[in-house]
Short mmCIF file of C-alpha atoms in Angstrom, two decimals:
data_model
loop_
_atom_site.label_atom_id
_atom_site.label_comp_id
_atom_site.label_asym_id
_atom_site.label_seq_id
_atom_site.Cartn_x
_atom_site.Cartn_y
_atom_site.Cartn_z
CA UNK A 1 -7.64 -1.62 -30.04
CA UNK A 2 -6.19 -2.07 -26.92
CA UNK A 3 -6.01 0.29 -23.51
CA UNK A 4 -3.56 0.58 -20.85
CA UNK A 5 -5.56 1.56 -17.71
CA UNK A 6 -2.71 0.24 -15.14
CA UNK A 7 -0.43 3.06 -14.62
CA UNK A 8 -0.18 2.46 -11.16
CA UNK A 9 1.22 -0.71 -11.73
CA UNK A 10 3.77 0.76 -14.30
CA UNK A 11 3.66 4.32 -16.02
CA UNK A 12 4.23 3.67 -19.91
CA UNK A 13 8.17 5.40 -20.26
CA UNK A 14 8.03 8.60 -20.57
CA UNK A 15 9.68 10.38 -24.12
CA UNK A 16 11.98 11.86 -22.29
CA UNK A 17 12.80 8.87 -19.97
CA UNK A 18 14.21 7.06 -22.66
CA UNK A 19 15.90 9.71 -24.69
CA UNK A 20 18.02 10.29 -21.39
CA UNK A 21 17.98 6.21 -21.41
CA UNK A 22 19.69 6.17 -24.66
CA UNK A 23 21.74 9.27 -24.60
CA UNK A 24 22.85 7.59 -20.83
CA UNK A 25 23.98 4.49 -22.40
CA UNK A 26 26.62 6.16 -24.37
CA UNK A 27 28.02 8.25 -22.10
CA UNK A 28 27.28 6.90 -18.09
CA UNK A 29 28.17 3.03 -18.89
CA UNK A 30 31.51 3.76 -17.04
CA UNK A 31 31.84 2.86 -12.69
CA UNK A 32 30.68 6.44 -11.80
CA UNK A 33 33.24 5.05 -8.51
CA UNK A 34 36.66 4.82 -10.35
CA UNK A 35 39.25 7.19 -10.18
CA UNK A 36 40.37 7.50 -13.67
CA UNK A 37 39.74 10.36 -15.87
CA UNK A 38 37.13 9.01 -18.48
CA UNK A 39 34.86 7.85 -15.35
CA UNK A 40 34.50 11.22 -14.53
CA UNK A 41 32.38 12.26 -17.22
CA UNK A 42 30.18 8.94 -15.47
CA UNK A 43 30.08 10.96 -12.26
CA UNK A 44 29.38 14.41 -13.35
CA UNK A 45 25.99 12.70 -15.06
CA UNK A 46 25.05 10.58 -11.06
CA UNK A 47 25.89 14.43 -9.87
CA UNK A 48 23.36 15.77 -12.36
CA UNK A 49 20.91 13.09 -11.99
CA UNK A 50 21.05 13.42 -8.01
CA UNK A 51 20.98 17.19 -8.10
CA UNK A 52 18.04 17.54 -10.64
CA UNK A 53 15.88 14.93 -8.51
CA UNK A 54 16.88 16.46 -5.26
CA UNK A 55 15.24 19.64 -6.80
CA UNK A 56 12.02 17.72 -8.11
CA UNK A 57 11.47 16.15 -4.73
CA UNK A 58 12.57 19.23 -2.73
CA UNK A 59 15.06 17.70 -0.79
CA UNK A 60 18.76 17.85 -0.29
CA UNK A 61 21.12 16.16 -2.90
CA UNK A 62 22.62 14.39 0.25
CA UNK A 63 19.35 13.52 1.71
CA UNK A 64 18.85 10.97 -1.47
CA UNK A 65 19.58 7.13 -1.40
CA UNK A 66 19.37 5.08 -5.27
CA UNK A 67 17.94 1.67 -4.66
CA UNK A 68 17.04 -0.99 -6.76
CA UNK A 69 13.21 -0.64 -7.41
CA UNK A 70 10.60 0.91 -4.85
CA UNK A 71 10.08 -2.55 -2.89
CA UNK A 72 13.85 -1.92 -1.55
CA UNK A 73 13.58 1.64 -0.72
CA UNK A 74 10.39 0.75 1.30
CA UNK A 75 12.06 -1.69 3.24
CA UNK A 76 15.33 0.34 3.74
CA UNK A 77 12.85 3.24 5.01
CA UNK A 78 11.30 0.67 7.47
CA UNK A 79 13.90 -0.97 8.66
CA UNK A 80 16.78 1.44 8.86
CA UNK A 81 14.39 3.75 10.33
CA UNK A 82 13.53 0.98 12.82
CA UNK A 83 17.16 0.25 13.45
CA UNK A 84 18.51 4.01 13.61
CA UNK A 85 15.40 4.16 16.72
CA UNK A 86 16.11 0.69 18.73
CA UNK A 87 17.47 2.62 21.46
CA UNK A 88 14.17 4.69 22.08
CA UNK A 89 11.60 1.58 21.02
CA UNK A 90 10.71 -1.27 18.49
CA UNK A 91 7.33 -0.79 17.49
CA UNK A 92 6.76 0.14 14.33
CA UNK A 93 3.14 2.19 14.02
CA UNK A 94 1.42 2.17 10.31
CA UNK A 95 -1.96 2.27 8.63
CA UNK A 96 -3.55 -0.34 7.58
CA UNK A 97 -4.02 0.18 4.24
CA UNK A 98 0.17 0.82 3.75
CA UNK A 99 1.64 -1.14 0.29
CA UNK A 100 2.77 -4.55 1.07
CA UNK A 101 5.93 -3.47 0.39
CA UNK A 102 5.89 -1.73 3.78
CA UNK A 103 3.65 -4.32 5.63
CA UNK A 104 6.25 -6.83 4.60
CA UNK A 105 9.32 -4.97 5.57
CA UNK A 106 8.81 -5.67 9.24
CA UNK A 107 6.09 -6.44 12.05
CA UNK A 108 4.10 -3.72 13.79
CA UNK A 109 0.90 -2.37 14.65
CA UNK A 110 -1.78 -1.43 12.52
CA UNK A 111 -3.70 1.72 12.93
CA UNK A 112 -7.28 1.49 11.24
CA UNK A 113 -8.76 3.54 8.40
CA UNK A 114 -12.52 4.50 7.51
CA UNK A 115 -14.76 3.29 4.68
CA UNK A 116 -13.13 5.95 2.41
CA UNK A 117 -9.70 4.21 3.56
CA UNK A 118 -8.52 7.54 5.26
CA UNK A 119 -6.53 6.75 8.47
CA UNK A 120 -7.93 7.18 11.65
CA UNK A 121 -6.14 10.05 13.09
CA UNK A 122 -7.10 10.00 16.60
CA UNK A 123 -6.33 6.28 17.01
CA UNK A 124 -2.79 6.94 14.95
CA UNK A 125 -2.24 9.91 17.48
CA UNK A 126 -2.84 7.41 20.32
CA UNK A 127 -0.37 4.55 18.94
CA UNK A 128 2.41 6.86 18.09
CA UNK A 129 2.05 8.84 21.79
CA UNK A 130 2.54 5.01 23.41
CA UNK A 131 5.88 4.44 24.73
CA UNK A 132 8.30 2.60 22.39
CA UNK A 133 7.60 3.88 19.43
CA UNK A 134 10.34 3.31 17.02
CA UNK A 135 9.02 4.66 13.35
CA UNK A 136 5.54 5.72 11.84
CA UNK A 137 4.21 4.81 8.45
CA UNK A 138 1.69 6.65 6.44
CA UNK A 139 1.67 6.31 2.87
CA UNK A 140 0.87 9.89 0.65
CA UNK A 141 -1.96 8.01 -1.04
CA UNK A 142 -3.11 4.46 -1.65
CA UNK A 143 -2.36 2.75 -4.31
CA UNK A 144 -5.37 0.35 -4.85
CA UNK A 145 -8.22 2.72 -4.18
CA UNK A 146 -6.76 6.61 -4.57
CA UNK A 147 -7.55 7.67 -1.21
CA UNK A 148 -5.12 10.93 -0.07
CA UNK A 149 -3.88 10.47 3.55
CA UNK A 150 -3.96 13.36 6.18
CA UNK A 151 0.10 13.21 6.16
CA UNK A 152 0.38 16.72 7.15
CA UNK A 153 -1.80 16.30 10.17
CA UNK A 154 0.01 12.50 10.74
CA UNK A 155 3.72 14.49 10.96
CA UNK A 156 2.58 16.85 13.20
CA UNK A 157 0.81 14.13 15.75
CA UNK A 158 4.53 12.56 15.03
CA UNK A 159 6.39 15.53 15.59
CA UNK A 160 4.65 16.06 19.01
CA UNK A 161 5.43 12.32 20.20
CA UNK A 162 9.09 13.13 18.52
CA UNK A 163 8.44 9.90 16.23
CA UNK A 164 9.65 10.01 12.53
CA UNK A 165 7.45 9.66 10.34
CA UNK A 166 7.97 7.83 6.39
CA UNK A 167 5.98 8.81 3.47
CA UNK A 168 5.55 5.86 0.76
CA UNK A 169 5.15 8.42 -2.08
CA UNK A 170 5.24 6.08 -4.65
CA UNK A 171 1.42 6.99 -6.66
CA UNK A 172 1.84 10.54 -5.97
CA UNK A 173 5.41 10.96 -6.88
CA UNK A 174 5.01 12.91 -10.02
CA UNK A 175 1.67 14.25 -9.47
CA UNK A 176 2.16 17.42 -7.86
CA UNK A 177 3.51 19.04 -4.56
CA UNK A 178 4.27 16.01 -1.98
CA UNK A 179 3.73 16.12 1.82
CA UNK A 180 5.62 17.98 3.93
CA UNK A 181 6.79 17.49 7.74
CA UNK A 182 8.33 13.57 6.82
CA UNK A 183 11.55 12.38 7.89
CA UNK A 184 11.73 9.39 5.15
CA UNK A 185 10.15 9.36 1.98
CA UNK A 186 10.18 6.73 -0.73
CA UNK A 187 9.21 6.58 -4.72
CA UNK A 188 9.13 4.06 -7.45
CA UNK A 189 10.39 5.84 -11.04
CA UNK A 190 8.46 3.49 -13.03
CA UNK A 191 4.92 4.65 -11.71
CA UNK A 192 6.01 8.17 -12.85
CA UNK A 193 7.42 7.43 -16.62
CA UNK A 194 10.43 6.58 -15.53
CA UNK A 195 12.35 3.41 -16.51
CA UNK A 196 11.49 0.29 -14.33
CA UNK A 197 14.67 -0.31 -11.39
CA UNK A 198 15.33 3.17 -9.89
CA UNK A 199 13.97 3.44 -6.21
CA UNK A 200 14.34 6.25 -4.21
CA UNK A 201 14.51 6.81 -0.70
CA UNK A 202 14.95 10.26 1.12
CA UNK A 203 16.17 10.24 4.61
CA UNK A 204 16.08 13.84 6.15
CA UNK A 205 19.13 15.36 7.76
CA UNK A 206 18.64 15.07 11.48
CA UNK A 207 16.95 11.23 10.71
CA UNK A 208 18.35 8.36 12.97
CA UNK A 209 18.86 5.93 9.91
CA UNK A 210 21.28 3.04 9.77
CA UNK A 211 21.87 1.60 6.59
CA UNK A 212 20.59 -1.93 6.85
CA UNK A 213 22.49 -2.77 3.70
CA UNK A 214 26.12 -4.37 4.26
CA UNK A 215 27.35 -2.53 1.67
CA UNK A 216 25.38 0.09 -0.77
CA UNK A 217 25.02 -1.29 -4.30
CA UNK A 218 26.30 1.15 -6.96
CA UNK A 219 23.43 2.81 -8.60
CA UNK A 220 22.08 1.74 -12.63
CA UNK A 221 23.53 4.87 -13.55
CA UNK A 222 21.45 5.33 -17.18
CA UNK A 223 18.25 4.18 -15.54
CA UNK A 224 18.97 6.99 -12.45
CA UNK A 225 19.80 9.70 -15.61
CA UNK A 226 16.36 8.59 -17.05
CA UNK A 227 14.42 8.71 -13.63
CA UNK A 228 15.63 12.07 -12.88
CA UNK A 229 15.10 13.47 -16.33
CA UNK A 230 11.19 11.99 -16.46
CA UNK A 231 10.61 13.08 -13.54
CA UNK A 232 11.44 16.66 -13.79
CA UNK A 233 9.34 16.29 -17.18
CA UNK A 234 6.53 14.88 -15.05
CA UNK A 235 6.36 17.43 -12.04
CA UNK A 236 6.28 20.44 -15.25
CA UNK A 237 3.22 19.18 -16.62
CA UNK A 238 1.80 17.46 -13.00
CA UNK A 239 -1.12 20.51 -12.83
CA UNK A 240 -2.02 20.31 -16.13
CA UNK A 241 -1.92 16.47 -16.53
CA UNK A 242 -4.07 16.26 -13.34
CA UNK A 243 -6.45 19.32 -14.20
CA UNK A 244 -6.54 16.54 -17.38
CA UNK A 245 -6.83 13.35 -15.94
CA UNK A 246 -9.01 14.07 -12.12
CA UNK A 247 -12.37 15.12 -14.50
CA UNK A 248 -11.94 11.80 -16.66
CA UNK A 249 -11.54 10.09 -13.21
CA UNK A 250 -14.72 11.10 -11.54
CA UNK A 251 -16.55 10.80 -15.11
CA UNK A 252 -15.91 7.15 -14.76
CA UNK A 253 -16.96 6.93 -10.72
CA UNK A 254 -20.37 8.77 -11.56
CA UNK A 255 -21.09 6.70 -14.80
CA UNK A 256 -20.15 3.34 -13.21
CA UNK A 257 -22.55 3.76 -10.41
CA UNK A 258 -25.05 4.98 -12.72
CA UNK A 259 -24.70 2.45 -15.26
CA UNK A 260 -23.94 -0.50 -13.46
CA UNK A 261 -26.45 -1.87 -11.17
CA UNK A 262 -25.20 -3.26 -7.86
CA UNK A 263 -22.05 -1.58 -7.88
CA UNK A 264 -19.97 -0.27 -5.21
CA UNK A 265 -17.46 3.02 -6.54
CA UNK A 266 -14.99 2.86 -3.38
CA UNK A 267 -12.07 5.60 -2.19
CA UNK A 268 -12.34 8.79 -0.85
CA UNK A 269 -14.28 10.67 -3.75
CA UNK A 270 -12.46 14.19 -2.94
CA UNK A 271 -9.32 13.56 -1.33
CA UNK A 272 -7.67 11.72 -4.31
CA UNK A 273 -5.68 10.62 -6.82
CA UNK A 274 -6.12 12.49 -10.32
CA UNK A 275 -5.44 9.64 -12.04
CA UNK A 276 -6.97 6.17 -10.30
CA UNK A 277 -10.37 4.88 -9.71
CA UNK A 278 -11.41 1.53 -7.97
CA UNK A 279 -15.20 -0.11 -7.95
CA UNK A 280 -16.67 -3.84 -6.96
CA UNK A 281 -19.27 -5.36 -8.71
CA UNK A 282 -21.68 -7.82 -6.67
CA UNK A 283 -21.70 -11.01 -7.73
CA UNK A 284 -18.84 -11.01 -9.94
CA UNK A 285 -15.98 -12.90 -10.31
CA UNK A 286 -13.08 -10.42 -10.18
CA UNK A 287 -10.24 -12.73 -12.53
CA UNK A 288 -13.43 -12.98 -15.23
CA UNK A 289 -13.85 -9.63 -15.04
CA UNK A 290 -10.32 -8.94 -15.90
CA UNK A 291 -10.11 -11.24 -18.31
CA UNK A 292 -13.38 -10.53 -20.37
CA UNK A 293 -12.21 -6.34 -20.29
CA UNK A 294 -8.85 -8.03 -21.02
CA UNK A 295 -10.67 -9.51 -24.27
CA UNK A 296 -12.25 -6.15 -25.09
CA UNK A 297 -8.66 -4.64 -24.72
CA UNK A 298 -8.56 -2.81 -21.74
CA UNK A 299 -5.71 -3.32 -19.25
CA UNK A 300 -6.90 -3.07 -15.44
CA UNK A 301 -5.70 -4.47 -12.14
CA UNK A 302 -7.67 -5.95 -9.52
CA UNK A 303 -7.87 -6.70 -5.70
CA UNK A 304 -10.53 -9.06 -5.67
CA UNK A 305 -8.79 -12.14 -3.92
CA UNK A 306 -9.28 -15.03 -7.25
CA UNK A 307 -6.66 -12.50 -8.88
CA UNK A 308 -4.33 -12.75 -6.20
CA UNK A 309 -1.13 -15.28 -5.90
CA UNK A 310 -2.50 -15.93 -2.13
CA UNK A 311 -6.04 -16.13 -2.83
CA UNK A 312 -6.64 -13.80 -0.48
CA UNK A 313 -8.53 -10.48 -0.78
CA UNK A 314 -6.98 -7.30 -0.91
CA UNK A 315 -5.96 -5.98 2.92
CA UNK A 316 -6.71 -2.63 1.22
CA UNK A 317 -10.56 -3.40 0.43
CA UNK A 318 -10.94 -5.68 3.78
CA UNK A 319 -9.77 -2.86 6.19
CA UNK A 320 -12.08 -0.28 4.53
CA UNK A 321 -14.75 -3.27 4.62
CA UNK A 322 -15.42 -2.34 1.34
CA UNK A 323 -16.90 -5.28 -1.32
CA UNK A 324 -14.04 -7.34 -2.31
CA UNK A 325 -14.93 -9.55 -5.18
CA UNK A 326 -15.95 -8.30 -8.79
CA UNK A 327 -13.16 -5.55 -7.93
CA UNK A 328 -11.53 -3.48 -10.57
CA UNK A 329 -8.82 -0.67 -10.78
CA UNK A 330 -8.32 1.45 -13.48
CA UNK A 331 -5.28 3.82 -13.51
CA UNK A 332 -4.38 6.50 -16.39
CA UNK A 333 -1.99 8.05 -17.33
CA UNK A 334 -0.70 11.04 -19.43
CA UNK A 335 -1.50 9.52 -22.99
CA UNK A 336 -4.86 8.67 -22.17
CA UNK A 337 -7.57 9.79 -24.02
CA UNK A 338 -11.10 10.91 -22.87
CA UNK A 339 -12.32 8.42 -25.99
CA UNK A 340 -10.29 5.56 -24.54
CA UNK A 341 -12.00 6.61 -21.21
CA UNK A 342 -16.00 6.89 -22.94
CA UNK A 343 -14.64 3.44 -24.68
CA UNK A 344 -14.45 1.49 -21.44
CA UNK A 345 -17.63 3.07 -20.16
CA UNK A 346 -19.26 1.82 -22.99
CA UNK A 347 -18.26 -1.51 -22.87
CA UNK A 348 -18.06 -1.83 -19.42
CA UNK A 349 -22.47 -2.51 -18.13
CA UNK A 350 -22.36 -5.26 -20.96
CA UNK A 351 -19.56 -7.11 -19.79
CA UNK A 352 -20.52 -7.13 -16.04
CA UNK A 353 -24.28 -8.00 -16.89
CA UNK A 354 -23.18 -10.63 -19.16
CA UNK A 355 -20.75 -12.34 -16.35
CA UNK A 356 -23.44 -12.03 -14.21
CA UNK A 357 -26.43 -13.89 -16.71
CA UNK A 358 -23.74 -16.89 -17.21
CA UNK A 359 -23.36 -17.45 -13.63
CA UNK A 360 -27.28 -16.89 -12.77
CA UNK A 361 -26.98 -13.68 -10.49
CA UNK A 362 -28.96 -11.72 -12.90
CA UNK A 363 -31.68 -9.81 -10.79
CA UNK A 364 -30.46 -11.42 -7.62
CA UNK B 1 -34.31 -17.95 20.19
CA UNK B 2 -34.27 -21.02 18.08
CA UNK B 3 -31.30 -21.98 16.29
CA UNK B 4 -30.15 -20.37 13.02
CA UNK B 5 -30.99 -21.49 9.62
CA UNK B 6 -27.57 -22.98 8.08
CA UNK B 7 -26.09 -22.12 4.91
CA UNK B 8 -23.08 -24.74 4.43
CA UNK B 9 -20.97 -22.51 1.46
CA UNK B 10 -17.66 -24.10 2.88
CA UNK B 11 -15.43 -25.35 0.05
CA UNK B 12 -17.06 -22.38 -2.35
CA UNK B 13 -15.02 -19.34 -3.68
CA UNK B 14 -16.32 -15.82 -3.53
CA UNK B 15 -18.27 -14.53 -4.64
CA UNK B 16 -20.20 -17.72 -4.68
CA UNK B 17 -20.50 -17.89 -0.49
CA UNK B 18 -22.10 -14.02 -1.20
CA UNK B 19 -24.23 -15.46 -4.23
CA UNK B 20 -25.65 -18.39 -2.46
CA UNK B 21 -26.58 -16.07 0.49
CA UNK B 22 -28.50 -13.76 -1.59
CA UNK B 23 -30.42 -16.76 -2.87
CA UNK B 24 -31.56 -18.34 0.76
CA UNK B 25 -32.29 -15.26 2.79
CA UNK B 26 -35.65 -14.29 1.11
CA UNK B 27 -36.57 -17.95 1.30
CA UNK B 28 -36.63 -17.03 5.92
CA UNK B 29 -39.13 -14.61 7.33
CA UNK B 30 -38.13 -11.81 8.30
CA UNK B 31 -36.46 -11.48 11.44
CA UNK B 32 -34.79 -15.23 11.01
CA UNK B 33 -30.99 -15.48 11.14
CA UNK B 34 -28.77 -17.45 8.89
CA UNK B 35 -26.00 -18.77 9.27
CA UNK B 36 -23.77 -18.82 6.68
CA UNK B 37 -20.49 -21.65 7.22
CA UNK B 38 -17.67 -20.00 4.56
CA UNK B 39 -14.35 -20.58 4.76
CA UNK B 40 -13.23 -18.65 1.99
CA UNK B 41 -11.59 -15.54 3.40
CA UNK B 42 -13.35 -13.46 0.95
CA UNK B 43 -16.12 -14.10 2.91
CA UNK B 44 -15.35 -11.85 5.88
CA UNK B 45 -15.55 -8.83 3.92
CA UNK B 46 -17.85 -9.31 1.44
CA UNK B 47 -20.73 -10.86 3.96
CA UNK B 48 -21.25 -7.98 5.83
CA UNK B 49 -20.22 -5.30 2.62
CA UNK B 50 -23.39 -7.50 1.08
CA UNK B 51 -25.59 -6.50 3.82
CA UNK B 52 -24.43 -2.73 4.22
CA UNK B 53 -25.56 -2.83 0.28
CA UNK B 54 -28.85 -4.79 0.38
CA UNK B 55 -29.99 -3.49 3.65
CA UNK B 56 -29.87 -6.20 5.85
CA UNK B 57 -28.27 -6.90 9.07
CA UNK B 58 -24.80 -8.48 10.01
CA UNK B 59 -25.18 -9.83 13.31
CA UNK B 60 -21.32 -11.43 13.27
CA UNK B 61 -18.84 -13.87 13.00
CA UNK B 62 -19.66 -16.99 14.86
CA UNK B 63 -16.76 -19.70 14.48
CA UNK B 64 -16.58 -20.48 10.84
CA UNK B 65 -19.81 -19.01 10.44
CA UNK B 66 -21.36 -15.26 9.34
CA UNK B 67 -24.52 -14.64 10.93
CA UNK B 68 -27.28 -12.06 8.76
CA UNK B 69 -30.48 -11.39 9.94
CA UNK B 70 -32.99 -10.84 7.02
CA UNK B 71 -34.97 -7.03 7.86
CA UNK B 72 -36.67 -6.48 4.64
#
């Protein structure tokens, strides 16, 4: 039997994702930029695609940018919002916990967050008020431990120092209403259902944003048909799937603490994510602990640093000084069951004590 | 005050620096400060997480070195 409990990594393709998918392939194979007659019909679809996700995010159908995957629409957020700013400033203000993605996208100066992994407000308020300021980051919610950020507050503190502000919506794309008061937001299709390769990035009218791309790559015009049809599936059923998915969340943050000794159950355990849950186990080893789950058939993700290509701990866990090794995510998703969920509990105190009686921790 | 105890964990991967910690510290009196050498960068979270969840204190970082004083 085998679980998938790493949504957040990559939604499972939603039914209606790949129906569009196929149905796309047919008809939207064509240049949606020629002039002829037949690539018309090709256009009409990027029209309806555009125009449907305009109205899922809320946005303008002029205000959205197609981009390879979410890694590119983070970085053409950063740095064409850096770019469109260089006459007013260069540094770039974000929280420390932002995706990698974001971190990676250009240099600037981190603004610290609490145990929970909420930003500090008053110390973001103070670095976007310095002179200089170019662009803002604050990401809707984390990705590695579920913690909802005060973006609402964050764009008005931005507002008053008349700094944009981007959203990285990419695990709460999907899930319900999204921020308000941004002037760039981007998503990932993939972490809602949709088919891997469609980022999106929103740039609000009135946003100083150069391109940083020489030229714009035409859009994967089936994969954008699929995104935009998932997606409007999604945000239908986002309440329910949530009402769903949040109880089967905090079942598994009060039975892990209670079931697993030595355990630390980390995020913000209100403000959160319906759907993702994060804990570190002291003493273990966080790759054996993926790979003995793995074994019973569960699927999770982990920030402990011996799962990492760099070797390094998460930045996530260190800047919320959380417990870094024996670290696990789980993320679900809308075919998970509650039995898949009591499965995992189940299984879950034997594995952990067992890792921990082969490498002589037990009772330490 | 005398010098710390030393707890030489360099070369070891978490959680093993954490591990070895948990061993030595109820081996000092109370009070006494150890030194742990780690240069695993695991270590700089999870020493003073460890503490926060076992009740004892992190003093700091001292070079390449995490000092914990044991208090129970």
């Amino acid at each position: 039997m085998s679980t998938y409990f790493d949504a957040a990594a990559a939604a499972p393709l939603h039914p209606v994702a790949r129906q569009a998918l196929i149905a796309a392939l047919d008809d939207g194979w064509l240049d949606p930029g020629k002039l002829y007659s037949q690539a018309r019909r090709a256009r009409q679809l990027l029209d309806a695609a555009r125009g449907s996700m305009a109205e899922s995010l809320g946005v303008r159908d002029d205000e959205l940018h197609f981009c390879a995957n979410g890694t590119e629409a983070a970085a053409l957020a950063v740095r064409g919002g850096l770019a469109g700013r260089r006459r007013f400033g260069v540094t770039f203000v974000h929280s420390a916990v932002e995706h990698s993605a974001v971190l990676q996208a250009a240099a600037g100066e981190s603004v610290p967050v609490d145990r929970l992994g909420r930003v500090d407000l008053d110390a973001f308020s103070t670095a976007v008020k310095a002179p200089g300021v170019a662009l803002a980051a604050l990401m809707s919610a984390n990705h590695e431990v579920g913690t909802v950020q005060p973006v609402d507050e964050a764009a008005a503190l931005c507002a008053d120092a008349g700094v944009p502000l981007y959203v990285d919506a990419a695990q709460s794309a999907g899930w319900g209403q999204l921020p308000s008061g941004w002037s760039l937001l981007s998503a990932s299709a993939h972490k809602w259902g949709g088919p891997p390769g469609v980022g999106v990035l929103v740039v609000r009218k009135g946003t100083r944003w150069l391109d940083p791309r020489p030229t714009a790559q035409p859009p994967n015009l089936p994969a954008v048909v699929a995104a935009a049809a998932s997606l409007r599936a999604v945000q239908n059923t986002a309440t329910a799937a949530a009402a769903r998915l949040a109880p089967l969340v905090e079942r598994v943050r009060t039975t892990v603490a209670a079931t697993v000794p030595d355990v630390e159950v980390v995020g913000d355990p209100v403000n959160r994510l319906p759907h993702l849950v994060t804990f570190s186990c002291l003493y273990v080893d966080g790759e054996a602990l993926l790979h003995a789950l793995d074994r019973q058939g569960f699927a999770v993700s982990s920030g402990s640093s011996c799962t990492a290509s760099t070797l390094r701990p998460s930045h996530v866990l260190e800047a919320m000084g959380v417990l870094s090794h024996g670290n696990v995510r789980i993320s679900l998703h809308r075919e998970t069951t509650s039995e898949e969920v009591d499965r995992f509990l189940a299984v879950l105190p034997g594995v952990v004590a067992e890792l921990r009686a082969q490498a002589g921790v037990s009772g330490l | 005050m005398s010098d710390p105890e030393i707890l030489d964990c360099r070369g070891l991967r978490c959680p093993l620096p954490v591990i070895e910690l948990a061993r030595r510290l109820p081996e000092l009196p109370v009070g006494a400060v150890l030194r742990v050498l780690a240069d695993d960068p695991a270590a700089a979270v999870d020493i003073p997480a460890w503490c926060r969840m076992r009740g004892q204190e992190y003093v700091g970082a001292n070079g390449s070195g995490y000092d914990v004083r044991r208090l129970i």
